[in-house]
Each structure stands twice: as structure tokens, then as C-alpha cells.
PDB file of N, CA and C in Angstrom:
ATOM      1  N   LYS A   1     110.648  87.747  84.753  1.00  0.00           N
ATOM      2  CA  LYS A   1     111.559  88.798  85.399  1.00  0.00           C
ATOM      3  C   LYS A   1     111.208  89.208  87.274  1.00  0.00           C
ATOM      4  N   ALA A   2     112.063  88.541  87.980  1.00  0.00           N
ATOM      5  CA  ALA A   2     112.148  89.822  88.940  1.00  0.00           C
ATOM      6  C   ALA A   2     112.413  91.421  88.925  1.00  0.00           C
ATOM      7  N   ILE A   3     111.737  92.203  89.340  1.00  0.00           N
ATOM      8  CA  ILE A   3     112.295  93.689  89.365  1.00  0.00           C
ATOM      9  C   ILE A   3     113.064  94.213  90.164  1.00  0.00           C
ATOM     10  N   ARG A   4     114.117  93.696  89.707  1.00  0.00           N
ATOM     11  CA  ARG A   4     115.270  95.003  91.158  1.00  0.00           C
ATOM     12  C   ARG A   4     115.066  95.746  90.311  1.00  0.00           C
ATOM     13  N   GLY A   5     115.859  96.738  92.130  1.00  0.00           N
ATOM     14  CA  GLY A   5     116.166  98.186  90.894  1.00  0.00           C
ATOM     15  C   GLY A   5     115.442  99.352  92.065  1.00  0.00           C
ATOM     16  N   ASN A   6     115.457  99.816  91.221  1.00  0.00           N
ATOM     17  CA  ASN A   6     114.241 101.407  91.301  1.00  0.00           C
ATOM     18  C   ASN A   6     112.998 101.866  90.968  1.00  0.00           C
ATOM     19  N   PHE A   7     112.298 102.710  91.160  1.00  0.00           N
ATOM     20  CA  PHE A   7     111.400 102.687  90.441  1.00  0.00           C
ATOM     21  C   PHE A   7     111.358 103.037  88.970  1.00  0.00           C
ATOM     22  N   PHE A   8     111.990 103.965  88.451  1.00  0.00           N
ATOM     23  CA  PHE A   8     112.387 104.294  87.425  1.00  0.00           C
ATOM     24  C   PHE A   8     112.967 103.041  85.871  1.00  0.00           C
ATOM     25  N   ASP A   9     113.175 101.914  86.825  1.00  0.00           N
ATOM     26  CA  ASP A   9     113.882 101.666  86.085  1.00  0.00           C
ATOM     27  C   ASP A   9     112.964  99.345  86.492  1.00  0.00           C
ATOM     28  N   MET A  10     111.571  99.796  87.360  1.00  0.00           N
ATOM     29  CA  MET A  10     110.962  98.951  87.021  1.00  0.00           C
ATOM     30  C   MET A  10     110.069  99.125  85.469  1.00  0.00           C
ATOM     31  N   ARG A  11     110.088 100.670  85.336  1.00  0.00           N
ATOM     32  CA  ARG A  11     108.578 101.150  84.243  1.00  0.00           C
ATOM     33  C   ARG A  11     109.250 101.383  83.219  1.00  0.00           C
ATOM     34  N   SER A  12     110.403 100.766  83.216  1.00  0.00           N
ATOM     35  CA  SER A  12     111.118 100.298  81.238  1.00  0.00           C
ATOM     36  C   SER A  12     111.004  99.289  81.134  1.00  0.00           C
ATOM     37  N   LEU A  13     111.632  98.792  82.096  1.00  0.00           N
ATOM     38  CA  LEU A  13     111.166  96.014  82.600  1.00  0.00           C
ATOM     39  C   LEU A  13     109.859  96.212  81.958  1.00  0.00           C
ATOM     40  N   LEU A  14     108.679  96.661  82.731  1.00  0.00           N
ATOM     41  CA  LEU A  14     107.091  96.024  82.438  1.00  0.00           C
ATOM     42  C   LEU A  14     107.684  96.531  80.838  1.00  0.00           C
ATOM     43  N   ALA A  15     108.131  98.155  80.624  1.00  0.00           N
ATOM     44  CA  ALA A  15     107.369  98.451  79.196  1.00  0.00           C
ATOM     45  C   ALA A  15     107.915  97.447  78.360  1.00  0.00           C
ATOM     46  N   ASN A  16     109.645  97.188  78.222  1.00  0.00           N
ATOM     47  CA  ASN A  16     109.331  96.081  77.406  1.00  0.00           C
ATOM     48  C   ASN A  16     108.833  94.740  77.569  1.00  0.00           C
ATOM     49  N   GLU A  17     108.671  94.504  78.179  1.00  0.00           N
ATOM     50  CA  GLU A  17     107.752  93.351  77.939  1.00  0.00           C
ATOM     51  C   GLU A  17     106.466  93.596  79.128  1.00  0.00           C
ATOM     52  N   GLY A  18     105.865  94.083  77.081  1.00  0.00           N
ATOM     53  CA  GLY A  18     104.472  94.585  77.127  1.00  0.00           C
ATOM     54  C   GLY A  18     104.302  95.023  78.532  1.00  0.00           C
ATOM     55  N   LEU A  19     104.171  94.941  79.736  1.00  0.00           N
ATOM     56  CA  LEU A  19     103.892  95.083  80.622  1.00  0.00           C
ATOM     57  C   LEU A  19     103.190  96.636  80.792  1.00  0.00           C
ATOM     58  N   LYS A  20     101.409  96.556  81.700  1.00  0.00           N
ATOM     59  CA  LYS A  20     101.818  98.403  82.035  1.00  0.00           C
ATOM     60  C   LYS A  20     101.945  97.778  83.608  1.00  0.00           C
ATOM     61  N   LEU A  21     102.503  98.912  84.121  1.00  0.00           N
ATOM     62  CA  LEU A  21     102.553  99.182  85.750  1.00  0.00           C
ATOM     63  C   LEU A  21     101.134  99.631  86.322  1.00  0.00           C
ATOM     64  N   GLY A  22     100.426  98.973  87.905  1.00  0.00           N
ATOM     65  CA  GLY A  22      98.925  98.268  88.157  1.00  0.00           C
ATOM     66  C   GLY A  22      99.449  99.562  88.965  1.00  0.00           C
ATOM     67  N   ASN A  23      99.399  99.096  89.860  1.00  0.00           N
ATOM     68  CA  ASN A  23      99.109 100.245  91.345  1.00  0.00           C
ATOM     69  C   ASN A  23     100.247 100.211  92.384  1.00  0.00           C
ATOM     70  N   VAL A  24     100.293 101.588  92.710  1.00  0.00           N
ATOM     71  CA  VAL A  24     101.916 101.791  93.197  1.00  0.00           C
ATOM     72  C   VAL A  24     101.735 101.766  94.864  1.00  0.00           C
ATOM     73  N   SER A  25     102.277 101.381  95.711  1.00  0.00           N
ATOM     74  CA  SER A  25     101.703 101.483  96.845  1.00  0.00           C
ATOM     75  C   SER A  25     103.426 101.988  97.830  1.00  0.00           C
ATOM     76  N   SER A  26     103.030 102.068  98.789  1.00  0.00           N
ATOM     77  CA  SER A  26     105.056 103.309  99.408  1.00  0.00           C
ATOM     78  C   SER A  26     104.280 102.371 100.265  1.00  0.00           C
ATOM     79  N   GLU A  27     105.402 101.991 101.433  1.00  0.00           N
ATOM     80  CA  GLU A  27     106.624 102.470 102.807  1.00  0.00           C
ATOM     81  C   GLU A  27     107.504 102.642 103.362  1.00  0.00           C
ATOM     82  N   TYR A  28     107.707 102.324 104.249  1.00  0.00           N
ATOM     83  CA  TYR A  28     108.705 102.029 104.926  1.00  0.00           C
ATOM     84  C   TYR A  28     109.878 101.066 104.696  1.00  0.00           C
ATOM     85  N   SER A  29     110.691 101.161 105.272  1.00  0.00           N
ATOM     86  CA  SER A  29     111.042  99.771 104.955  1.00  0.00           C
ATOM     87  C   SER A  29     112.968 100.537 105.724  1.00  0.00           C
ATOM     88  N   SER A  30     113.117  99.710 106.667  1.00  0.00           N
ATOM     89  CA  SER A  30     114.653  99.074 107.415  1.00  0.00           C
ATOM     90  C   SER A  30     115.448  98.258 106.036  1.00  0.00           C
ATOM     91  N   SER A  31     115.071  97.483 105.834  1.00  0.00           N
ATOM     92  CA  SER A  31     116.326  96.562 104.261  1.00  0.00           C
ATOM     93  C   SER A  31     115.843  97.539 103.347  1.00  0.00           C
ATOM     94  N   TYR A  32     114.872  98.647 102.740  1.00  0.00           N
ATOM     95  CA  TYR A  32     114.883  99.035 101.213  1.00  0.00           C
ATOM     96  C   TYR A  32     115.282  99.810 101.442  1.00  0.00           C
ATOM     97  N   GLY A  33     115.782 101.015 100.493  1.00  0.00           N
ATOM     98  CA  GLY A  33     116.390 102.341  99.924  1.00  0.00           C
ATOM     99  C   GLY A  33     115.279 102.656  99.025  1.00  0.00           C
ATOM    100  N   ASP A  34     114.937 104.459  99.282  1.00  0.00           N
ATOM    101  CA  ASP A  34     114.329 105.477  98.409  1.00  0.00           C
ATOM    102  C   ASP A  34     114.173 104.424  97.267  1.00  0.00           C
ATOM    103  N   GLY A  35     112.644 104.711  97.289  1.00  0.00           N
ATOM    104  CA  GLY A  35     112.575 104.238  95.648  1.00  0.00           C
ATOM    105  C   GLY A  35     112.989 102.954  95.512  1.00  0.00           C
ATOM    106  N   GLU A  36     112.971 101.685  96.310  1.00  0.00           N
ATOM    107  CA  GLU A  36     113.888 100.512  95.342  1.00  0.00           C
ATOM    108  C   GLU A  36     112.120 100.023  96.124  1.00  0.00           C
ATOM    109  N   ILE A  37     112.370  98.539  94.708  1.00  0.00           N
ATOM    110  CA  ILE A  37     111.135  97.304  95.014  1.00  0.00           C
ATOM    111  C   ILE A  37     111.035  97.139  95.791  1.00  0.00           C
ATOM    112  N   ILE A  38     109.898  97.172  96.493  1.00  0.00           N
ATOM    113  CA  ILE A  38     109.551  96.038  97.690  1.00  0.00           C
ATOM    114  C   ILE A  38     108.747  94.541  97.366  1.00  0.00           C
ATOM    115  N   TYR A  39     108.023  94.836  97.099  1.00  0.00           N
ATOM    116  CA  TYR A  39     107.176  94.312  97.139  1.00  0.00           C
ATOM    117  C   TYR A  39     107.138  94.331  95.291  1.00  0.00           C
ATOM    118  N   GLN A  40     106.091  92.768  94.265  1.00  0.00           N
ATOM    119  CA  GLN A  40     105.904  92.561  92.803  1.00  0.00           C
ATOM    120  C   GLN A  40     105.346  91.951  93.214  1.00  0.00           C
ATOM    121  N   GLN A  41     103.705  92.411  92.225  1.00  0.00           N
ATOM    122  CA  GLN A  41     102.221  91.834  92.658  1.00  0.00           C
ATOM    123  C   GLN A  41     102.801  90.225  92.197  1.00  0.00           C
ATOM    124  N   TYR A  42     103.971  89.926  91.361  1.00  0.00           N
ATOM    125  CA  TYR A  42     103.835  88.073  90.401  1.00  0.00           C
ATOM    126  C   TYR A  42     105.175  87.576  91.354  1.00  0.00           C
ATOM    127  N   LYS A  43     105.435  86.473  91.131  1.00  0.00           N
ATOM    128  CA  LYS A  43     106.083  86.089  91.663  1.00  0.00           C
ATOM    129  C   LYS A  43     107.921  85.807  89.957  1.00  0.00           C
ATOM    130  N   ALA A  44     108.880  85.794  90.259  1.00  0.00           N
ATOM    131  CA  ALA A  44     110.269  85.623  89.284  1.00  0.00           C
ATOM    132  C   ALA A  44     109.519  84.809  88.614  1.00  0.00           C
ATOM    133  N   GLY A  45     109.078  84.679  86.878  1.00  0.00           N
ATOM    134  CA  GLY A  45     108.529  83.550  86.130  1.00  0.00           C
ATOM    135  C   GLY A  45     107.191  83.563  86.302  1.00  0.00           C
ATOM    136  N   THR A  46     106.304  84.127  86.758  1.00  0.00           N
ATOM    137  CA  THR A  46     104.940  83.720  86.144  1.00  0.00           C
ATOM    138  C   THR A  46     105.155  84.159  84.658  1.00  0.00           C
ATOM    139  N   LYS A  47     103.832  83.372  83.966  1.00  0.00           N
ATOM    140  CA  LYS A  47     103.886  83.535  82.790  1.00  0.00           C
ATOM    141  C   LYS A  47     102.647  84.407  83.402  1.00  0.00           C
ATOM    142  N   LEU A  48     102.983  86.201  81.967  1.00  0.00           N
ATOM    143  CA  LEU A  48     101.982  87.000  81.932  1.00  0.00           C
ATOM    144  C   LEU A  48     101.085  86.927  80.414  1.00  0.00           C
ATOM    145  N   THR A  49     101.246  87.441  80.132  1.00  0.00           N
ATOM    146  CA  THR A  49     100.039  87.542  78.700  1.00  0.00           C
ATOM    147  C   THR A  49     100.632  89.432  78.746  1.00  0.00           C
ATOM    148  N   LYS A  50     100.350  89.835  76.811  1.00  0.00           N
ATOM    149  CA  LYS A  50     100.351  90.686  76.374  1.00  0.00           C
ATOM    150  C   LYS A  50      99.423  92.006  77.600  1.00  0.00           C
ATOM    151  N   ASN A  51     100.390  92.849  78.151  1.00  0.00           N
ATOM    152  CA  ASN A  51      99.239  94.443  78.494  1.00  0.00           C
ATOM    153  C   ASN A  51      98.586  93.886  80.452  1.00  0.00           C
ATOM    154  N   SER A  52      98.947  92.748  80.207  1.00  0.00           N
ATOM    155  CA  SER A  52      99.229  92.391  81.681  1.00  0.00           C
ATOM    156  C   SER A  52      99.484  94.115  82.966  1.00  0.00           C
ATOM    157  N   THR A  53      99.221  94.023  84.458  1.00  0.00           N
ATOM    158  CA  THR A  53      99.417  95.077  84.654  1.00  0.00           C
ATOM    159  C   THR A  53     100.184  94.600  86.279  1.00  0.00           C
ATOM    160  N   VAL A  54     100.771  95.000  86.486  1.00  0.00           N
ATOM    161  CA  VAL A  54     101.718  94.667  87.262  1.00  0.00           C
ATOM    162  C   VAL A  54     101.437  95.412  88.980  1.00  0.00           C
ATOM    163  N   SER A  55     101.654  95.001  90.400  1.00  0.00           N
ATOM    164  CA  SER A  55     100.864  96.378  91.743  1.00  0.00           C
ATOM    165  C   SER A  55     102.625  96.298  91.850  1.00  0.00           C
ATOM    166  N   VAL A  56     103.808  97.648  92.720  1.00  0.00           N
ATOM    167  CA  VAL A  56     104.486  97.163  92.924  1.00  0.00           C
ATOM    168  C   VAL A  56     103.940  97.536  94.377  1.00  0.00           C
ATOM    169  N   THR A  57     105.394  98.067  96.037  1.00  0.00           N
ATOM    170  CA  THR A  57     105.190  99.182  96.359  1.00  0.00           C
ATOM    171  C   THR A  57     106.283  98.822  96.894  1.00  0.00           C
ATOM    172  N   ILE A  58     107.156 100.251  96.610  1.00  0.00           N
ATOM    173  CA  ILE A  58     107.909 100.752  96.425  1.00  0.00           C
ATOM    174  C   ILE A  58     108.411 101.623  97.414  1.00  0.00           C
ATOM    175  N   SER A  59     109.489 100.940  98.624  1.00  0.00           N
ATOM    176  CA  SER A  59     110.573 102.048  99.491  1.00  0.00           C
ATOM    177  C   SER A  59     110.774 103.864  99.550  1.00  0.00           C
ATOM    178  N   LYS A  60     110.066 103.436 100.797  1.00  0.00           N
ATOM    179  CA  LYS A  60     110.158 105.023 101.431  1.00  0.00           C
ATOM    180  C   LYS A  60     111.386 105.611 102.665  1.00  0.00           C
ATOM    181  N   GLY A  61     112.456 104.023 102.073  1.00  0.00           N
ATOM    182  CA  GLY A  61     113.504 104.102 103.008  1.00  0.00           C
ATOM    183  C   GLY A  61     112.740 104.013 104.614  1.00  0.00           C
ATOM    184  N   LYS A  62     113.651 104.375 105.047  1.00  0.00           N
ATOM    185  CA  LYS A  62     114.006 104.411 106.430  1.00  0.00           C
ATOM    186  C   LYS A  62     113.471 105.399 107.680  1.00  0.00           C
ATOM    187  N   LYS A  63     112.524 104.569 108.727  1.00  0.00           N
ATOM    188  CA  LYS A  63     110.873 105.184 109.126  1.00  0.00           C
ATOM    189  C   LYS A  63     111.878 106.903 109.728  1.00  0.00           C
ATOM    190  N   PRO A  64     111.476 107.596 110.077  1.00  0.00           N
ATOM    191  CA  PRO A  64     111.707 108.770 110.144  1.00  0.00           C
ATOM    192  C   PRO A  64     112.408 109.019 112.008  1.00  0.00           C
ATOM    193  N   GLU A  65     112.627 108.716 112.511  1.00  0.00           N
ATOM    194  CA  GLU A  65     112.527 108.922 114.051  1.00  0.00           C
ATOM    195  C   GLU A  65     111.960 110.691 114.515  1.00  0.00           C
ATOM    196  N   PRO A  66     111.278 110.143 115.190  1.00  0.00           N
ATOM    197  CA  PRO A  66     109.825 111.102 115.867  1.00  0.00           C
ATOM    198  C   PRO A  66     110.698 112.368 116.870  1.00  0.00           C
ATOM    199  N   THR A  67     110.833 113.325 116.376  1.00  0.00           N
ATOM    200  CA  THR A  67     111.258 114.046 117.257  1.00  0.00           C
ATOM    201  C   THR A  67     110.072 115.572 118.198  1.00  0.00           C
ATOM    202  N   THR A  68     111.022 115.937 119.509  1.00  0.00           N
ATOM    203  CA  THR A  68     110.242 116.755 120.164  1.00  0.00           C
ATOM    204  C   THR A  68     110.747 117.737 119.691  1.00  0.00           C
ATOM    205  N   VAL A  69     109.662 118.531 119.946  1.00  0.00           N
ATOM    206  CA  VAL A  69     109.343 120.102 120.120  1.00  0.00           C
ATOM    207  C   VAL A  69     109.939 120.338 121.339  1.00  0.00           C
ATOM    208  N   PRO A  70     110.759 121.282 121.263  1.00  0.00           N
ATOM    209  CA  PRO A  70     111.361 121.043 122.506  1.00  0.00           C
ATOM    210  C   PRO A  70     110.361 123.194 123.025  1.00  0.00           C
ATOM    211  N   ALA A  71     110.162 123.172 123.885  1.00  0.00           N
ATOM    212  CA  ALA A  71     109.671 123.861 125.648  1.00  0.00           C
ATOM    213  C   ALA A  71     110.022 125.705 125.564  1.00  0.00           C
ATOM    214  N   THR A  72     109.173 126.503 124.267  1.00  0.00           N
ATOM    215  CA  THR A  72     110.880 128.033 124.444  1.00  0.00           C
ATOM    216  C   THR A  72     109.976 128.215 126.002  1.00  0.00           C
ATOM    217  N   GLN A  73     110.524 129.625 125.815  1.00  0.00           N
ATOM    218  CA  GLN A  73     109.136 130.365 127.231  1.00  0.00           C
ATOM    219  C   GLN A  73     108.210 131.279 126.670  1.00  0.00           C
ATOM    220  N   ASP A  74     108.305 131.278 125.127  1.00  0.00           N
ATOM    221  CA  ASP A  74     107.376 131.657 124.716  1.00  0.00           C
ATOM    222  C   ASP A  74     106.292 131.395 125.214  1.00  0.00           C
ATOM    223  N   ALA A  75     106.752 129.262 125.269  1.00  0.00           N
ATOM    224  CA  ALA A  75     105.460 128.226 124.878  1.00  0.00           C
ATOM    225  C   ALA A  75     104.625 129.565 125.239  1.00  0.00           C
ATOM    226  N   GLU A  76     103.838 129.483 126.868  1.00  0.00           N
ATOM    227  CA  GLU A  76     103.177 129.934 127.561  1.00  0.00           C
ATOM    228  C   GLU A  76     102.559 131.245 127.142  1.00  0.00           C
ATOM    229  N   ASP A  77     102.970 132.316 126.614  1.00  0.00           N
ATOM    230  CA  ASP A  77     102.747 133.033 125.905  1.00  0.00           C
ATOM    231  C   ASP A  77     101.657 133.128 124.551  1.00  0.00           C
ATOM    232  N   ASN A  78     101.814 131.416 124.412  1.00  0.00           N
ATOM    233  CA  ASN A  78     101.049 131.533 123.534  1.00  0.00           C
ATOM    234  C   ASN A  78     100.061 130.642 122.785  1.00  0.00           C
ATOM    235  N   GLU A  79     100.016 130.387 124.163  1.00  0.00           N
ATOM    236  CA  GLU A  79      99.179 128.855 125.291  1.00  0.00           C
ATOM    237  C   GLU A  79      97.440 129.450 124.650  1.00  0.00           C
ATOM    238  N   PRO A  80      96.027 129.109 124.149  1.00  0.00           N
ATOM    239  CA  PRO A  80      95.463 129.221 123.479  1.00  0.00           C
ATOM    240  C   PRO A  80      94.211 129.908 124.407  1.00  0.00           C
ATOM    241  N   GLU A  81      93.729 131.508 124.071  1.00  0.00           N
ATOM    242  CA  GLU A  81      93.058 131.632 125.194  1.00  0.00           C
ATOM    243  C   GLU A  81      91.585 131.310 124.785  1.00  0.00           C
ATOM    244  N   ASP A  82      91.295 130.705 126.651  1.00  0.00           N
ATOM    245  CA  ASP A  82      89.268 130.132 127.359  1.00  0.00           C
ATOM    246  C   ASP A  82      88.767 131.445 127.045  1.00  0.00           C
TER     247      ASP A  82
END
């Protein structure tokens, strides 16, 4: 089965199928919400033996936009001295 949904759904599905969770990585994605499965190690329909491990990649959601810290008048006073 293809794993659809979130990380917690995936853990239950693997356990119900007699499979184990392998490596879990995460990355930002503009296409998948936070906690959703982006990638699974095997294609749907692949036959696996009981206790096989399945590695997945989980979305961290959209990458945050970088922000610039505004300069303040006191910024010069806080500069380190040589």
C-alpha cells in the first residue's frame, strides 16, 4: 500500500501490516503540509516480508521566509569592541 496521510497514520499502518519504521527524514515542501508523507522507500504494491523496515520522508511544510532583523539606534552601542 502507498502510505498516505500523516506520520501517525503511517506508523499505525506499518504496524498493522507487520512492518517496522526505518529511517525517518524530513524536508520542507510547498506541496505537502507539515507532517505529511512525501516519500516512502517502496512503491505501492511491493511485496515485503514481515518485520521489513520502511524508510520515509516527512514534510516540514513550507520553508519559512527569511526575515531581516531591523537595525535599531542602539545597534551601534552593542557592537563588540576590539
